Short mmCIF file of C-alpha atoms and ligand atoms in Angstrom, two decimals:
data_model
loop_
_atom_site.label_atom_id
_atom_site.label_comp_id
_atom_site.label_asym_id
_atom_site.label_seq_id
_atom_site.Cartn_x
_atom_site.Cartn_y
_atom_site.Cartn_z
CA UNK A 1 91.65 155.22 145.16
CA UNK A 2 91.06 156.94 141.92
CA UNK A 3 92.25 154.37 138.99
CA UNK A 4 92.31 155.88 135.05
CA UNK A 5 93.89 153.77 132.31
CA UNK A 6 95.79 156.55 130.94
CA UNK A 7 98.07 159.30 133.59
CA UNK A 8 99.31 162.00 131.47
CA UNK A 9 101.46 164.88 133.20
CA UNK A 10 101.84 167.93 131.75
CA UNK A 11 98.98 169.43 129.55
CA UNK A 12 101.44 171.01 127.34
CA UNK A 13 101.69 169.84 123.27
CA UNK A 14 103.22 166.86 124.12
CA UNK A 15 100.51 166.10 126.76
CA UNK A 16 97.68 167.02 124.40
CA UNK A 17 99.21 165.22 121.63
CA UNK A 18 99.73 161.90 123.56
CA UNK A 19 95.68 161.97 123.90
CA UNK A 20 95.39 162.42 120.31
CA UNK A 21 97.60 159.13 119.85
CA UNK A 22 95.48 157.31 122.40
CA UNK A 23 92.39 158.03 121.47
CA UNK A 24 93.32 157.19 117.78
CA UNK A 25 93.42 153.61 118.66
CA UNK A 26 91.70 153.56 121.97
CA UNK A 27 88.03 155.33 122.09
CA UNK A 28 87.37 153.85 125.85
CA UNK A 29 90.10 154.25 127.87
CA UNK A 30 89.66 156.64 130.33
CA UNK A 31 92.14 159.59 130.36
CA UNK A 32 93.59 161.71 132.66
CA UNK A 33 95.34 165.04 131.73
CA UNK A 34 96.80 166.99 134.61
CA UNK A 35 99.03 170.15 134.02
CA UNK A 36 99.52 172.55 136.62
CA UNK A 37 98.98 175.64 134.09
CA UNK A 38 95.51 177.24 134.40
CA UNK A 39 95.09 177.66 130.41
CA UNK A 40 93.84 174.99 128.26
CA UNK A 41 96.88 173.67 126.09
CA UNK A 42 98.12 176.50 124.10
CA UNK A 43 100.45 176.89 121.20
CA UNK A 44 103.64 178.24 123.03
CA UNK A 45 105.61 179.09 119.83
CA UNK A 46 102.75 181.78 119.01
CA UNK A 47 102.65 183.35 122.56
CA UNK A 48 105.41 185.82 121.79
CA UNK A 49 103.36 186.99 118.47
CA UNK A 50 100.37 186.82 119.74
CA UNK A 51 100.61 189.03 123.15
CA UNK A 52 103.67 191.24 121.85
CA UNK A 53 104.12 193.71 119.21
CA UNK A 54 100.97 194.05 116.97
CA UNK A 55 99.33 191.16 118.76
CA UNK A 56 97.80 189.12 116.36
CA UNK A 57 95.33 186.79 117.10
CA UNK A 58 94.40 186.44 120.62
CA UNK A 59 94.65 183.90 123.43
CA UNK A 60 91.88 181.59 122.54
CA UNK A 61 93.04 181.46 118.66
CA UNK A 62 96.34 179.92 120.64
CA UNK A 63 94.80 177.18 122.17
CA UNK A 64 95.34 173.62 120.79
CA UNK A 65 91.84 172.57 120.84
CA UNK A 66 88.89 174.29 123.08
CA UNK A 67 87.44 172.56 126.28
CA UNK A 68 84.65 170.88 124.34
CA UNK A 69 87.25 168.77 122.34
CA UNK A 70 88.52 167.42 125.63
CA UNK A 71 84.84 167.23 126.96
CA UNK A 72 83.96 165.22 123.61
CA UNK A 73 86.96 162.82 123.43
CA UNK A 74 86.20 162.18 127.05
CA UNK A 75 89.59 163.09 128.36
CA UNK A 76 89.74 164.58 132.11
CA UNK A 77 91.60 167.55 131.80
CA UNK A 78 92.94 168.91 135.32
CA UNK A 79 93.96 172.17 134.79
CA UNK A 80 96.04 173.94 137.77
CA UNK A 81 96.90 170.50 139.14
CA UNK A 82 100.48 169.95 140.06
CA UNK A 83 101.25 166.20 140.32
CA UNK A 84 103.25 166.28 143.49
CA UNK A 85 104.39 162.46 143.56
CA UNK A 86 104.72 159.58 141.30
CA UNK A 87 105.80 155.99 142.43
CA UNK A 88 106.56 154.40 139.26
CA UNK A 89 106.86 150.65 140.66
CA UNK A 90 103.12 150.64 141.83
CA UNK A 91 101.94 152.99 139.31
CA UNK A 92 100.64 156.06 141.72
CA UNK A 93 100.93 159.62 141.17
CA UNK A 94 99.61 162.02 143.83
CA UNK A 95 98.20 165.62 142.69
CA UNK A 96 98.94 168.65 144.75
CA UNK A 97 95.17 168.30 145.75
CA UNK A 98 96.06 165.31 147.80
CA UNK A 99 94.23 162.69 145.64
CA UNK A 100 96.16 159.55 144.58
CA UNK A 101 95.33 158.35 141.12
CA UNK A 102 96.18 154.90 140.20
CA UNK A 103 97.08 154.44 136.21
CA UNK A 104 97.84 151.45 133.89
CA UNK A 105 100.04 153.40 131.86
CA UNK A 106 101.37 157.36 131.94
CA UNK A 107 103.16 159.68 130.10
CA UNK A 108 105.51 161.91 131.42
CA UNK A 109 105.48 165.70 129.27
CA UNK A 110 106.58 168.20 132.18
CA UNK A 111 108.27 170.33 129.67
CA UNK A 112 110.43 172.57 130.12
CA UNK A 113 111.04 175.77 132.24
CA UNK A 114 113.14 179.15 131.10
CA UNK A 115 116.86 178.89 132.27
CA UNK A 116 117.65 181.44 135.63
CA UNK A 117 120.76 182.09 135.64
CA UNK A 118 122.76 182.54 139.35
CA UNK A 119 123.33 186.17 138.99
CA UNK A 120 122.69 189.29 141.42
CA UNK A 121 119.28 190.69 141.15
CA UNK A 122 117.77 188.01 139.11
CA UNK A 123 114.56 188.15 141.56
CA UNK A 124 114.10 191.97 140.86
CA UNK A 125 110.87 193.47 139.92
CA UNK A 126 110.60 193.71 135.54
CA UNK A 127 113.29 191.09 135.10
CA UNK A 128 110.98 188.57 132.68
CA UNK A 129 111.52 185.24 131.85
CA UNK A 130 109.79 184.25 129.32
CA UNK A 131 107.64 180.43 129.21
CA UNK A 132 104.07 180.70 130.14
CA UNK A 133 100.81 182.50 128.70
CA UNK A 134 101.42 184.07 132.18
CA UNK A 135 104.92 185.22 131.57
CA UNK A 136 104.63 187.10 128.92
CA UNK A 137 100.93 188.50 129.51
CA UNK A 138 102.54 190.12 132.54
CA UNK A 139 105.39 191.74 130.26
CA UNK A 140 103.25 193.03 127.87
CA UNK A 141 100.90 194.84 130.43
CA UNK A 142 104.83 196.30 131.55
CA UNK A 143 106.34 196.95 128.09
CA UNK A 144 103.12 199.49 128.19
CA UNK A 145 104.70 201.41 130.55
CA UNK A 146 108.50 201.03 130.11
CA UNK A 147 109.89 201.51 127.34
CA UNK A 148 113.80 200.55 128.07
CA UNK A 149 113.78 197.31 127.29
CA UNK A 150 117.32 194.67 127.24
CA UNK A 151 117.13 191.44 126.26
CA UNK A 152 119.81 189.16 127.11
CA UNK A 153 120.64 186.46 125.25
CA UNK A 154 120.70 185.44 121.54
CA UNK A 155 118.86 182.43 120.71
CA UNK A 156 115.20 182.41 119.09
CA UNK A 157 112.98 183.44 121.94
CA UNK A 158 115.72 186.53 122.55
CA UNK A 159 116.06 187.46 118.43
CA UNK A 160 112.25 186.80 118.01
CA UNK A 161 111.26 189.04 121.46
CA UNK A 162 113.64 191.65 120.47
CA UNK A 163 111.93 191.92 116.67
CA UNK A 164 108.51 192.40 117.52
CA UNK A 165 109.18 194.41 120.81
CA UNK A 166 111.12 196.91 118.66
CA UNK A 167 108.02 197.92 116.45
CA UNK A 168 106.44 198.93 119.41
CA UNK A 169 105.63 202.62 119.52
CA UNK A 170 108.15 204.26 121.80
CA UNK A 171 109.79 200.78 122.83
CA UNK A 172 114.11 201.09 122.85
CA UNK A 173 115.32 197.43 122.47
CA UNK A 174 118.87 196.56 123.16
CA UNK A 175 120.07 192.84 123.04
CA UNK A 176 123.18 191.50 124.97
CA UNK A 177 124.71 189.00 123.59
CA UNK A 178 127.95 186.98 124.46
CA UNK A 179 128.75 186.77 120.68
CA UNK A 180 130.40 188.76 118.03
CA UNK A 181 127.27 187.99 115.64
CA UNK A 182 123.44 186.59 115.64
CA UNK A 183 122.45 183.32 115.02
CA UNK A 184 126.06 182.62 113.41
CA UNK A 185 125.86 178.56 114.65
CA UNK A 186 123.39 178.74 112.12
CA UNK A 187 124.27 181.02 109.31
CA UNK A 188 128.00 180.73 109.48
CA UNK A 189 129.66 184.25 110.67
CA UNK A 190 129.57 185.91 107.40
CA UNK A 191 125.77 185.67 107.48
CA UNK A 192 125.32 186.13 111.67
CA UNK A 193 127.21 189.42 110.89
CA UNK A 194 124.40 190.51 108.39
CA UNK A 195 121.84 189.54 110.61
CA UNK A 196 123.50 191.61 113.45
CA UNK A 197 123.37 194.35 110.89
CA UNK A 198 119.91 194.16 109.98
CA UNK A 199 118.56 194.15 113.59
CA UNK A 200 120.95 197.29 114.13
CA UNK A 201 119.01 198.57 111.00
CA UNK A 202 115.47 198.27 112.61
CA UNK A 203 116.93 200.18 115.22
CA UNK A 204 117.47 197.53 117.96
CA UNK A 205 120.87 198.49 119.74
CA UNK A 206 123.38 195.73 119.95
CA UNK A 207 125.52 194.92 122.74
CA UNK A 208 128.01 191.84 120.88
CA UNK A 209 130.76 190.35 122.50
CA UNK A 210 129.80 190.79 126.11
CA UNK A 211 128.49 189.13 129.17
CA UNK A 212 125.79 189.95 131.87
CA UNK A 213 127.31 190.74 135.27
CA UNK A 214 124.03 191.04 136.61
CA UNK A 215 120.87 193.51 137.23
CA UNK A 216 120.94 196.87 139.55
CA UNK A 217 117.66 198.20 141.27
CA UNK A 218 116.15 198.40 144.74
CA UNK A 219 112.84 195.93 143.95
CA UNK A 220 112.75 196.61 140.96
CA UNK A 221 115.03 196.77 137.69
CA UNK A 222 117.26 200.19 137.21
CA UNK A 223 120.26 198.59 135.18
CA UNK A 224 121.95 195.91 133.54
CA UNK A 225 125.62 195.60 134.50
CA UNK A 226 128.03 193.92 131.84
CA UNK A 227 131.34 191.80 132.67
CA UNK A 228 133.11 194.57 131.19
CA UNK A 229 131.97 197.26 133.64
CA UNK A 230 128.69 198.96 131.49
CA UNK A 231 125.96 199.67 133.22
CA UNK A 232 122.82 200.25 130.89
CA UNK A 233 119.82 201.69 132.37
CA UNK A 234 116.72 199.21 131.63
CA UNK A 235 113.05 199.63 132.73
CA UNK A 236 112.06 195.48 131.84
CA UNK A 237 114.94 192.95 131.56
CA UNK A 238 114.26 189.81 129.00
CA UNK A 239 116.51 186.81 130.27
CA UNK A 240 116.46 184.76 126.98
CA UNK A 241 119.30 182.02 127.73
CA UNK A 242 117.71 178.65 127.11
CA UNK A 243 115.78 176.24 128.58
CA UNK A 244 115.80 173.08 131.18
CA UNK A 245 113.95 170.29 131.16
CA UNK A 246 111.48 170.16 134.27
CA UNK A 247 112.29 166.51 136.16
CA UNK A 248 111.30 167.59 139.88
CA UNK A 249 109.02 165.10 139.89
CA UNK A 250 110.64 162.15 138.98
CA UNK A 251 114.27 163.10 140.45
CA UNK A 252 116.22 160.40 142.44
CA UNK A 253 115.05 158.14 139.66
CA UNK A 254 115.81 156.84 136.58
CA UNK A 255 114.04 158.83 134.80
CA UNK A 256 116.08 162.02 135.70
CA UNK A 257 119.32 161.99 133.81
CA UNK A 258 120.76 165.30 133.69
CA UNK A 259 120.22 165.62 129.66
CA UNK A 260 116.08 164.67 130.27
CA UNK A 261 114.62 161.13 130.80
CA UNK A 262 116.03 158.70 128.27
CA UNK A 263 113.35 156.51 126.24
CA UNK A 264 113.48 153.93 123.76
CA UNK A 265 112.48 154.04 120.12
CA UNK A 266 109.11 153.16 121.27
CA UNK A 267 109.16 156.39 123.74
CA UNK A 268 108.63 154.06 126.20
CA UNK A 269 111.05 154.38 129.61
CA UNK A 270 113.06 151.05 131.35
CA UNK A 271 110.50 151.43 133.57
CA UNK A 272 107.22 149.66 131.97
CA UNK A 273 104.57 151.35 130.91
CA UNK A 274 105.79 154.40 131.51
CA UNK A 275 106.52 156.98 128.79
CA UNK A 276 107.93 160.51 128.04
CA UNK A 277 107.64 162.79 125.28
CA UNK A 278 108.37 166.51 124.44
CA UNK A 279 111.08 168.28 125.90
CA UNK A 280 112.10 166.02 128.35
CA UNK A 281 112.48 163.07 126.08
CA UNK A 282 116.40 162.14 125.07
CA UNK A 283 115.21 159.33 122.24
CA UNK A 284 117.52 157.19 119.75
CA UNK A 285 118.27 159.39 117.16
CA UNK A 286 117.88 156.89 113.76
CA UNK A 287 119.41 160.11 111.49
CA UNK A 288 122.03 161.40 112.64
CA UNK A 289 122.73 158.54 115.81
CA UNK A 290 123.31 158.62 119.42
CA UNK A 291 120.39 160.39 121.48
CA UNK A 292 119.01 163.72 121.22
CA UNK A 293 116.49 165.75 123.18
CA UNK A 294 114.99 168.37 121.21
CA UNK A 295 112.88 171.13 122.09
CA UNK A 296 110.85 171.66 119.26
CA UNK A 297 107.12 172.01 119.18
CA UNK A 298 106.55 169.57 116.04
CA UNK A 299 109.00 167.13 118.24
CA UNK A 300 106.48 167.31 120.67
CA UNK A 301 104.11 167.02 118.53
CA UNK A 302 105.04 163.91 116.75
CA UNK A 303 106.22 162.17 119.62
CA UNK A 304 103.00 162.89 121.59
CA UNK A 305 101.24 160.54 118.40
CA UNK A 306 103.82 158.14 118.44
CA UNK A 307 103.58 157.63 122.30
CA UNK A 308 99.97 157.78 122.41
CA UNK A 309 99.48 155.05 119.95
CA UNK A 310 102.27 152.82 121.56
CA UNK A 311 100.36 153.07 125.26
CA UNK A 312 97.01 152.15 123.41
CA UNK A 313 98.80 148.82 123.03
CA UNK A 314 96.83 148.57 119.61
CA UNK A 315 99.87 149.98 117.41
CA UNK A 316 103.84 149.25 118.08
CA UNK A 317 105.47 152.43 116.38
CA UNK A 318 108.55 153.76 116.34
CA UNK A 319 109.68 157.34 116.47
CA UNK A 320 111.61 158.34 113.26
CA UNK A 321 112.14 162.74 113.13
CA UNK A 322 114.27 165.19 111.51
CA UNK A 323 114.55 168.61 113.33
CA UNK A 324 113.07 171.09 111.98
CA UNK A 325 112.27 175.11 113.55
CA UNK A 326 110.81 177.74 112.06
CA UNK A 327 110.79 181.00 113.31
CA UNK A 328 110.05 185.08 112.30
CA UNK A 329 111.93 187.95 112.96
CA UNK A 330 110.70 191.00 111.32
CA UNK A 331 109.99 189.88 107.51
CA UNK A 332 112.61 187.49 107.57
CA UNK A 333 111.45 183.66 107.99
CA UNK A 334 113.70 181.11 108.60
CA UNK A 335 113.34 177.02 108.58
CA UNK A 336 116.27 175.38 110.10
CA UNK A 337 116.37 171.54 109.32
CA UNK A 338 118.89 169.20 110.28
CA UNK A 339 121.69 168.79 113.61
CA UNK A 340 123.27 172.24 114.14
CA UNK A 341 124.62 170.93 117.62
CA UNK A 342 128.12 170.34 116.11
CA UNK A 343 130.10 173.30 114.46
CA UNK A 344 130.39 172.77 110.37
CA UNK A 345 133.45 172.18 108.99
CA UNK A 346 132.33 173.52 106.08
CA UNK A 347 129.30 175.71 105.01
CA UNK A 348 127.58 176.31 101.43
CA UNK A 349 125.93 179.31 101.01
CA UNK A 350 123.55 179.54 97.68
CA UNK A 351 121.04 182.72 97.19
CA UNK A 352 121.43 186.18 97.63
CA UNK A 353 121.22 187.91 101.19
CA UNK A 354 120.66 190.98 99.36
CA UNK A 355 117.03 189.77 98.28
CA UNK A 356 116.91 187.93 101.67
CA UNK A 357 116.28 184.84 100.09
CA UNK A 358 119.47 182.25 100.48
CA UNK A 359 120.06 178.43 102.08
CA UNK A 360 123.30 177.38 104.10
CA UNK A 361 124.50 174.03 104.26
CA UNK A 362 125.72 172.49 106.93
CA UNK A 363 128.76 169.44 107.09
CA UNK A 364 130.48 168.12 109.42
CA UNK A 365 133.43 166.15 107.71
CA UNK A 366 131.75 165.44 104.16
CA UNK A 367 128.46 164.57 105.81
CA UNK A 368 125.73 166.99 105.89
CA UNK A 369 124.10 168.08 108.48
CA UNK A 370 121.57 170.58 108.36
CA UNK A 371 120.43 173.41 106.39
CA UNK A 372 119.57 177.02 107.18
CA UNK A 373 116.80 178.47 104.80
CA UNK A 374 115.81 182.27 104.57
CA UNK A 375 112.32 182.72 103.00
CA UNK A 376 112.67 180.13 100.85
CA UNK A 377 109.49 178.08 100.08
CA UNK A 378 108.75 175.06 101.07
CA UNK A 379 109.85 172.84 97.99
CA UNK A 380 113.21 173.36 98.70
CA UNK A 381 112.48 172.56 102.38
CA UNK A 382 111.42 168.98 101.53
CA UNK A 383 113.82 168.61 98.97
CA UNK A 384 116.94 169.26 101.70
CA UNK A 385 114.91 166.95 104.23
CA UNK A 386 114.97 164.01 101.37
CA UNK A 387 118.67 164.63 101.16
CA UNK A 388 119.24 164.57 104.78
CA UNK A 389 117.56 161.59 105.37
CA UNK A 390 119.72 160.05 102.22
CA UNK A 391 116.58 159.62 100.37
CA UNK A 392 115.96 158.44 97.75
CA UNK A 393 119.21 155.17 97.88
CA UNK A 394 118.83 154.68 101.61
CA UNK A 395 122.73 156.00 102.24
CA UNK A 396 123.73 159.65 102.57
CA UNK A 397 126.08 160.98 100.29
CA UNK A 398 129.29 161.83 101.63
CA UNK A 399 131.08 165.01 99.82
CA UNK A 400 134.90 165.39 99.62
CA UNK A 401 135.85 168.70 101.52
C1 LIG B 1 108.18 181.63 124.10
C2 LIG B 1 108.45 180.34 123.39
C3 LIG B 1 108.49 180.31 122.00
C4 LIG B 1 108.74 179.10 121.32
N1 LIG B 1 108.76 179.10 119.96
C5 LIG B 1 108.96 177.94 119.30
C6 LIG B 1 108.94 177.90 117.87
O1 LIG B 1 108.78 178.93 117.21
N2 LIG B 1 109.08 176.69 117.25
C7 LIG B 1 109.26 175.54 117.96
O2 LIG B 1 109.40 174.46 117.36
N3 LIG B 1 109.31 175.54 119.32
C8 LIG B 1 109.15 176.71 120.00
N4 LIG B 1 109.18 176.73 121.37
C9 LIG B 1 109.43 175.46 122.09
C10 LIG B 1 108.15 174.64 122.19
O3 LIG B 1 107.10 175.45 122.65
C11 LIG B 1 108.38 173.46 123.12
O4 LIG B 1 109.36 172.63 122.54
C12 LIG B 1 107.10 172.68 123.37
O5 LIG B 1 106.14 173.49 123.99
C13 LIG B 1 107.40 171.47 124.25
O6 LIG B 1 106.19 170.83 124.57
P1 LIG B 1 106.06 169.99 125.92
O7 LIG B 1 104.64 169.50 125.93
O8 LIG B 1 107.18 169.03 126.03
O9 LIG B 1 106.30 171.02 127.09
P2 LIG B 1 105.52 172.32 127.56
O10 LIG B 1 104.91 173.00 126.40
O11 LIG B 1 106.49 173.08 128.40
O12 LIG B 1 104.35 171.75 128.49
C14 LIG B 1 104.62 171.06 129.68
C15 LIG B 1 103.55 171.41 130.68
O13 LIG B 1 103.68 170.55 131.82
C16 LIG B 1 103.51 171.32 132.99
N5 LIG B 1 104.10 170.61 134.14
C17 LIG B 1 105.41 170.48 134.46
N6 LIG B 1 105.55 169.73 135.58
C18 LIG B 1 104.31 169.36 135.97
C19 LIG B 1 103.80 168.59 137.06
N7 LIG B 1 104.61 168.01 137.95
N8 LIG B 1 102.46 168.45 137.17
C20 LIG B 1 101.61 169.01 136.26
N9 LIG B 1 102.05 169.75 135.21
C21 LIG B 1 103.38 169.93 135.06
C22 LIG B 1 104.18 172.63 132.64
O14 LIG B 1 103.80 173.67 133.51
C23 LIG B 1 103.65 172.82 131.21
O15 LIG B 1 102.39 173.42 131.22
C24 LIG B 1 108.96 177.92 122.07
C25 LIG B 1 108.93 177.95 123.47
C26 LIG B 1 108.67 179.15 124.13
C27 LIG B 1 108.66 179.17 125.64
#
């Protein structure tokens, strides 16, 4: 039998993180890192930018740290290696290879995989969905070639695919979206209508208000058919409509509840010694209470240190984070910090949308919540995160509405 200290599944940012954290506070331990991807860990939230539209930067300027850093740090990275099994009671995982590894402690950071939805032709040739350095090299060697392209769906990967697909050459972008506006859980509907506007300005073609019946062709994509009976012709189809956490492995156990695998402050699962980070992880929330899973890279990030340095044994820390995303679509740059999982009950908007520079604020019965910024710098970022974490008397102030 094979027998490591440290099992960590899932060589994502999470995975790679959690060795950070270890070998912070523990330069011996021996380390295993299996992730069934065959690209060292890469930064995801760049793989749309880097491989689509004007492709900036290129795969290796993605990567989270080269081969030698995992070489030097003495961590065994098994790329392409599904882990097939785990028994958490006795502490063995099996890899797809057929080898059994014994571990003191693991990690669980499977991730998460693109949402399919049950609808006809889902399966069809050119219909993308879009997770993997894989995924969206094999659309970009497509959106070469066809130049119809819908996207369905309006959250960040669908707004941010749609923006830098558009300023391709002789690309035609349309974007289905079950809502009247863009982005309006964040900006409020005043502001989600602007945004719709802008996008129809760059000359992306908006299909609000309606719902995906499901995708025509014979192999491969010839139309997208809408609820209400349209039928757009479509050489590539983008299905942009979320994400779920990937729990194969440990299903049937505690660890699989349907909202991820619940952990304590600690990251640490009711089963000892075993911990989860990244997208799978539904933690304590200390801000904003009860438990949240959040599928953020700096989450991952943060929680990969946190965990790392609890399973060394040599630190006790708990895991203390305020959402925050970030994301580009054409030269607009937003930061959204805070909960936006509730609807407001009241919004503040400050700034001028006619500069492209504003912040909304978020409440939710006095209290707030979270705020949306528009290419606003980064003071005012911090500032709002002091004030959402009640800083600096400890208690959050609570505003009459
Ligand atoms: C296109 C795209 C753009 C994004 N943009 C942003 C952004 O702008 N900002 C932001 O904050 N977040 C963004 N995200 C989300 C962010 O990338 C994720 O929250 C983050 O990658 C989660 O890290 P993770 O390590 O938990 O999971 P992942 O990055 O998904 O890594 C998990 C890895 O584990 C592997 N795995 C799963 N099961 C097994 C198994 N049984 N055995 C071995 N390996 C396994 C998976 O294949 C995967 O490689 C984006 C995501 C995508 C897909």
């Amino acid at each position: 039998m094979i027998r490591r200290d440290y099992l960590i599944v899932g060589a994502g940012i999470g995975g790679a993180s959690v060795c950070e954290g270890i070998r912070e506070h523990d330069k011996k331990g021996t380390i295993v890192l299996a992730g069934n991807e065959t690209a060292l860990p890469y930064h995801r939230p760049q793989l749309l930018k880097a491989q689509l539209g004007k492709r900036e930067g290129t795969p290796d300027q993605t990567q989270v740290h080269d081969a030698a850093w995992f070489a030097n740090n003495h961590i065994e990275l098994r790329l392409d290696t599904l882990v097939t099994q785990i028994n958490l009671e006795r502490h063995i995982a099996v890899l797809a290879n057929g080898q059994a590894i014994e571990f003191r402690k693991a990690c669980m950071a499977m991730g998460s995989r693109a949402r399919r939805p049950q609808i006809a032709g889902g399966n069809l040739g050119n219909v993308f969905y879009l997770r993997t350095l894989r995924d969206v090299q094999a659309l970009r060697e497509v959106a070469d070639l066809e130049h119809e392209i819908a996207i369905v769906g309006g959250g960040f990967i669908a707004l941010e695919a749609a923006a830098l697909l558009s300023q391709l050459p002789k690309a035609r972008v349309s974007l289905l979206h079950r809502a009247p506006h863009l982005w309006s859980r964040y900006l409020g509907p005043d502001l989600g209508a602007w945004l719709a506007e802008y996008y129809a300005d760059q000359g992306v073609k908006l299909m609000l208000n309606q719902s995906l019946s499901g995708f025509e062709g014979r192999t491969v994509l010839k139309n997208i058919a809408t609820k209400n009976g349209d039928r757009v012709p479509a050489g590539i189809a983008i299905v942009a409509l979320g994400a779920e956490p990937n729990l194969g492995l440990v299903a049937g156990t505690p660890l699989a509840y349907p909202h991820g695998t619940p952990v304590n402050e600690y990251l640490e699962t009711d089963e000892k010694g075993i911990f989860a980070v990244g997208d799978i992880a539904s933690y304590p929330d200390k801000i904003f209470g009860g438990v949240r899973r959040v599928e953020h890279w700096p989450c991952a990030v943060e929680q990969g240190h946190v965990a790392g340095a609890n399973m060394s044994g040599k630190k006790r820390v708990k895991f203390d984070y305020l959402p925050h995303y970030s994301s580009t679509v054409f030269d607009l740059h937003f930061d959204f910090v805070g909960d936006f999982s509730k609807p407001a009950t009241r919004l503040e908007i400050e700034g001028d949308r006619k500069n492209k520079k504003f912040l909304v604020r978020h409440f939710l019965l006095g209290h707030l919540m979270g705020v949306a910024f528009c290419n606003l710098p980064a003071e005012n970022i911090e500032a709002a995160k002091k004030e959402l974490r009640g800083w600096p008397r400890g208690k959050k102030a609570v505003v009459q509405e």
